[in-house]
Coordinates of C-alpha atoms in Angstrom, one line a residue:
X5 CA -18.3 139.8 106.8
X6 CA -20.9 141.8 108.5
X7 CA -21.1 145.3 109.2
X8 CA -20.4 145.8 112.5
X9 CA -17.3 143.1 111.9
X10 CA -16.2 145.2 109.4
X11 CA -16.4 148.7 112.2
X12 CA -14.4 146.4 114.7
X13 CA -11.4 145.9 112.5
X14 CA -11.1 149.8 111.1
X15 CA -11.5 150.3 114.7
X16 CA -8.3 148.4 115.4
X17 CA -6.4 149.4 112.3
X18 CA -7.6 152.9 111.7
X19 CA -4.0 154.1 111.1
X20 CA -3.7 152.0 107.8
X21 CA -7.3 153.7 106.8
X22 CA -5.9 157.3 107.5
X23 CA -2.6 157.1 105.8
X24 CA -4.0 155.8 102.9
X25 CA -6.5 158.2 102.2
X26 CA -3.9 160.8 103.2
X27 CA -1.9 159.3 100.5
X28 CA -5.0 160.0 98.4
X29 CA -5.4 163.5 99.1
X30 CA -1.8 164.5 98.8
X31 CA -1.8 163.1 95.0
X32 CA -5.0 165.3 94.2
X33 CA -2.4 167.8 92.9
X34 CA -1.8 166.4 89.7
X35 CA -5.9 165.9 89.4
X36 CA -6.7 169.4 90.4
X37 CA -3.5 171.3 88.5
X38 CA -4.7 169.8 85.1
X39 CA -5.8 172.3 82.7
X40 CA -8.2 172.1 80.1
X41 CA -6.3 171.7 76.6
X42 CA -7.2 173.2 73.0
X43 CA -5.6 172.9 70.2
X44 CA -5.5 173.6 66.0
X45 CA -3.6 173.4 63.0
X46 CA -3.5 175.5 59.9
X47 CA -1.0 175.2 56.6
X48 CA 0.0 178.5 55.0
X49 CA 0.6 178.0 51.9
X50 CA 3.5 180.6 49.5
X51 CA 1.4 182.0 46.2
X52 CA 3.4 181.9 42.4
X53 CA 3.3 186.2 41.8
X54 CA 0.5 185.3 39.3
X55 CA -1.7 184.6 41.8
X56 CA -2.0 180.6 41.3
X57 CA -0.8 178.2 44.4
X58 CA 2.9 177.3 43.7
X59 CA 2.1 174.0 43.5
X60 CA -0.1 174.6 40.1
X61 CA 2.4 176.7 38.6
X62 CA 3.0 174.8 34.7
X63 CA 5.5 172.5 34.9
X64 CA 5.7 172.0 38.6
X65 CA 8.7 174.5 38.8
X66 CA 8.6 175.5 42.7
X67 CA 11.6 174.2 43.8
X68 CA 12.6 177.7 44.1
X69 CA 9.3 178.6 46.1
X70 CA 10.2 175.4 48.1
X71 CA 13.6 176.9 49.1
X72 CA 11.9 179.8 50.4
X73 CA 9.0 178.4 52.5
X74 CA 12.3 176.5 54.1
X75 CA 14.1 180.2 54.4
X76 CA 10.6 181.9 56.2
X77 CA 10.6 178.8 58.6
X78 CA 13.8 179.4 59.8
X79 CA 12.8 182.8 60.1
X80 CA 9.9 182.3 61.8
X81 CA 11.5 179.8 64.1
X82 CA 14.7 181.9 65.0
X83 CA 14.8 183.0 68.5
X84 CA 11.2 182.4 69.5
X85 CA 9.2 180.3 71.7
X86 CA 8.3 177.6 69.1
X87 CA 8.3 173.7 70.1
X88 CA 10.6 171.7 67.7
X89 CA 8.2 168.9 66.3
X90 CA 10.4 166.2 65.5
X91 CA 7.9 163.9 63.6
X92 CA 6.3 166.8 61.1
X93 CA 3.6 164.1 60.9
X94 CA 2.8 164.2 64.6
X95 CA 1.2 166.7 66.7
X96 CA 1.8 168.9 69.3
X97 CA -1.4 167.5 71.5
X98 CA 0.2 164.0 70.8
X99 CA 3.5 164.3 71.8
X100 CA 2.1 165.9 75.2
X101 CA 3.0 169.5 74.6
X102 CA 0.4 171.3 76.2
X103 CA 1.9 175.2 76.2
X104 CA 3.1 176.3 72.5
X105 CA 3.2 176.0 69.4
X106 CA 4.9 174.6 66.2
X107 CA 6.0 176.1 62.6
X108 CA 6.9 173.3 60.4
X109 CA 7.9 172.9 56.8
X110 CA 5.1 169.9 55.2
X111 CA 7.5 166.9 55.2
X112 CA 5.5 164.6 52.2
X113 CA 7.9 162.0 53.3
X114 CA 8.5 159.7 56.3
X115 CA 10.7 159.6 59.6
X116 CA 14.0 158.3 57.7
X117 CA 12.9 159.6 54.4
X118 CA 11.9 163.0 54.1
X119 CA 10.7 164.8 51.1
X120 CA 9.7 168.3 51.1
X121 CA 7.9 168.7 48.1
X122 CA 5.2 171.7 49.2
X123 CA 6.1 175.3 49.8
X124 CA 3.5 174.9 52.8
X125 CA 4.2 175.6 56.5
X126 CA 2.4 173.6 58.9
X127 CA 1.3 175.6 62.0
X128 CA 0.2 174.0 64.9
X129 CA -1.0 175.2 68.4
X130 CA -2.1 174.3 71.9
X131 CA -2.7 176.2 74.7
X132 CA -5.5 176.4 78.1
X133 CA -8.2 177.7 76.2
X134 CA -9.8 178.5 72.8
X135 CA -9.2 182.2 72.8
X136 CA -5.8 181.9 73.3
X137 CA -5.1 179.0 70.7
X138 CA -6.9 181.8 68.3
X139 CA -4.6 184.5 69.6
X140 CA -1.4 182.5 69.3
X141 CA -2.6 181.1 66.0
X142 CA -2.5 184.9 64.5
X143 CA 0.0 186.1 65.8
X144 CA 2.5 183.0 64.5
X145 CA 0.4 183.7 60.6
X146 CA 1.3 187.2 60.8
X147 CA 5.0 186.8 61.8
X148 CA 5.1 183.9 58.9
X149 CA 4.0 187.0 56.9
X150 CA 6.2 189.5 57.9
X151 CA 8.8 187.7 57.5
X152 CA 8.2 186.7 53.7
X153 CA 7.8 190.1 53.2
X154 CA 10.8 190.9 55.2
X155 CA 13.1 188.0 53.2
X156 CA 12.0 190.0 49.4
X157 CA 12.7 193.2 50.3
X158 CA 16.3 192.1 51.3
X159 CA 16.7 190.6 48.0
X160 CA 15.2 193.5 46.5
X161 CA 12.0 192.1 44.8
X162 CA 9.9 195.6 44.7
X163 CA 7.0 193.8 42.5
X164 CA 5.2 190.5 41.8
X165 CA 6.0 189.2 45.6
X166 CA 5.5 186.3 46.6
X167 CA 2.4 186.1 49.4
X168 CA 0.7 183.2 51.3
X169 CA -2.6 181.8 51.6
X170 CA -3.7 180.1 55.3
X171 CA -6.2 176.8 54.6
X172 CA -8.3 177.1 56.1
X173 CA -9.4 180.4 56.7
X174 CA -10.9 179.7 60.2
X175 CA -9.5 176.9 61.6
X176 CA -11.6 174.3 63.9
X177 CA -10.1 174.8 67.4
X178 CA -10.6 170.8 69.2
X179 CA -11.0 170.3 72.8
X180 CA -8.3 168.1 74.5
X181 CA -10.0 167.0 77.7
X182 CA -9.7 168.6 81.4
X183 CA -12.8 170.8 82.0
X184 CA -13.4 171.6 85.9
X185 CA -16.3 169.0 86.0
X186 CA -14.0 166.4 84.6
X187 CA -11.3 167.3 86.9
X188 CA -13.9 167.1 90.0
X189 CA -15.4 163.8 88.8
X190 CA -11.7 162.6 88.8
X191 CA -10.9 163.7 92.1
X192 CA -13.6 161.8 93.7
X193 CA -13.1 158.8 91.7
X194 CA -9.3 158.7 93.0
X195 CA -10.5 158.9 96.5
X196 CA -12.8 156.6 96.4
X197 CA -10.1 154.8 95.0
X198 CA -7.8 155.2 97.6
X199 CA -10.6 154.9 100.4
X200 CA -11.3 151.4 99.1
X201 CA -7.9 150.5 98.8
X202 CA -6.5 151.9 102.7
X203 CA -10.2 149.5 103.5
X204 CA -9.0 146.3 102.1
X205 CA -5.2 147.0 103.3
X206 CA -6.7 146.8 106.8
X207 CA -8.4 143.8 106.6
X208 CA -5.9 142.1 104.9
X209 CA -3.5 143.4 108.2
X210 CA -6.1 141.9 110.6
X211 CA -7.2 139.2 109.1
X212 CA -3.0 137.9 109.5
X213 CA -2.5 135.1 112.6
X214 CA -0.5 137.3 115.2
X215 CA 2.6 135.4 116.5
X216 CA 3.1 134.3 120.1
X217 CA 5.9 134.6 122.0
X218 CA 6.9 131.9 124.0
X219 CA 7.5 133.4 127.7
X220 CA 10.5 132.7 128.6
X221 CA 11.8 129.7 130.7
X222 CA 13.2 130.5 134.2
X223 CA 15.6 128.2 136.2
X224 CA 14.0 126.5 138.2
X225 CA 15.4 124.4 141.2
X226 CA 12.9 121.4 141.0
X227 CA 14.1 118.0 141.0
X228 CA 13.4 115.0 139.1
X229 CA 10.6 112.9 141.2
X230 CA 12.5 110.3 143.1
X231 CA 15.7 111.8 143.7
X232 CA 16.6 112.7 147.1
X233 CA 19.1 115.0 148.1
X234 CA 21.6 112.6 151.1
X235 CA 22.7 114.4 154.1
X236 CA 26.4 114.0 154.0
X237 CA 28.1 113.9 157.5
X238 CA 31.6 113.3 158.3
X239 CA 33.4 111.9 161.2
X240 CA 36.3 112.8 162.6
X241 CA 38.3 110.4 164.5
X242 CA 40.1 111.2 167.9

């Protein structure tokens, strides 16, 4: 198929052309709407009074310090904006969260079988941008603290408190995908897309054998070749 072929048919079928790369352009949204994503993840760990992690304390007795990661979640959890992770394996970024963030107790078990061995919280976050991951990141730490604090002093513990320890001290912030140049290199790959597409759709149209309608067939008052019409004459008699 030549060129100027090619011309003559999105001559004839320029509508298909134009509402398919209408189509295109309306569904640009979603490309241009989608925000960059960062994420991170950090485990805050409860400290034995004498200093050690709880899980080196002699004779592995941190049940008790397990209990009260599990208490400080709950706390941490209650009446705030935090996602509820269902797989404490998973990840926010994986399960397509892409606003919020996540304080989990560190499940050493599986889906059906969960152990919670650790007095570790898992923290997890993902937001638009790096500065704000770091923000929300600090802010959930602190209120993890607070709230251990907050849980002794209602039992009464004036000395040897318990205190956390957040591994690692800086956590690596990742980048999820969606800058502006992605996001512009996406646009025009999803028009050319749909340019290509509303192209082929109207060659396919006019490339189709159009039907012909049989006219119509009128009465006609011929006769059949050697018939002749008889003039009929009567007599009457008198």
């Amino acid at each position: 198929m030549t060129a100027a072929i090619l011309l003559r048919i999105l001559g004839r079928r320029w509508y298909i052309v134009a509402i398919g790369i209408a189509i295109g352009l309306a569904s640009l949204g979603a490309v241009r709407s989608a925000e960059p994503v960062y994420w991170t993840k950090a485990e805050v760990t409860f400290v034995a009074p004498d200093r050690e992690p709880a899980y080196w304390i002699p004779g592995d007795d941190y049940a008790s310090l397990v209990d009260f990661a599990a208490m400080v979640e709950r706390r941490a959890n209650y009446n705030s904006a935090s996602v509820d992770l269902t797989l404490s394996s998973g990840t926010l970024y994986g399960a397509g969260v892409r606003h919020g963030y996540s304080v989990t107790l560190l499940n050493s078990g599986g889906q059906w079988a969960k152990s919670f061995r650790w007095p570790v919280l898992s923290v997890q976050v993902v937001d638009s941008s790096a500065q704000k991951v770091k923000d929300v990141l600090k802010n959930v730490v602190d209120s993890i603290n607070e709230a251990s604090v907050v849980l002794q002093q209602e039992a009464g513990v004036q000395q040897a408190l318990i205190t956390t320890l957040t591994s690692p001290s800086s956590p690596e912030i990742v980048f999820g995908g969606g800058t502006q140049i992605n996001r512009v290199k996406g646009a025009v790959f999803w028009v050319g897309i749909a340019a290509t597409l509303s192209i082929l759709a109207a060659v396919i149209v006019d490339s189709r054998p159009r039907r012909r309608r049989n006219p119509p067939k009128r009465a006609s008052n011929a006769r059949p070749p050697g018939i002749h019409r008889t003039k009929v004459t009567s007599h009457v008699p008198g």
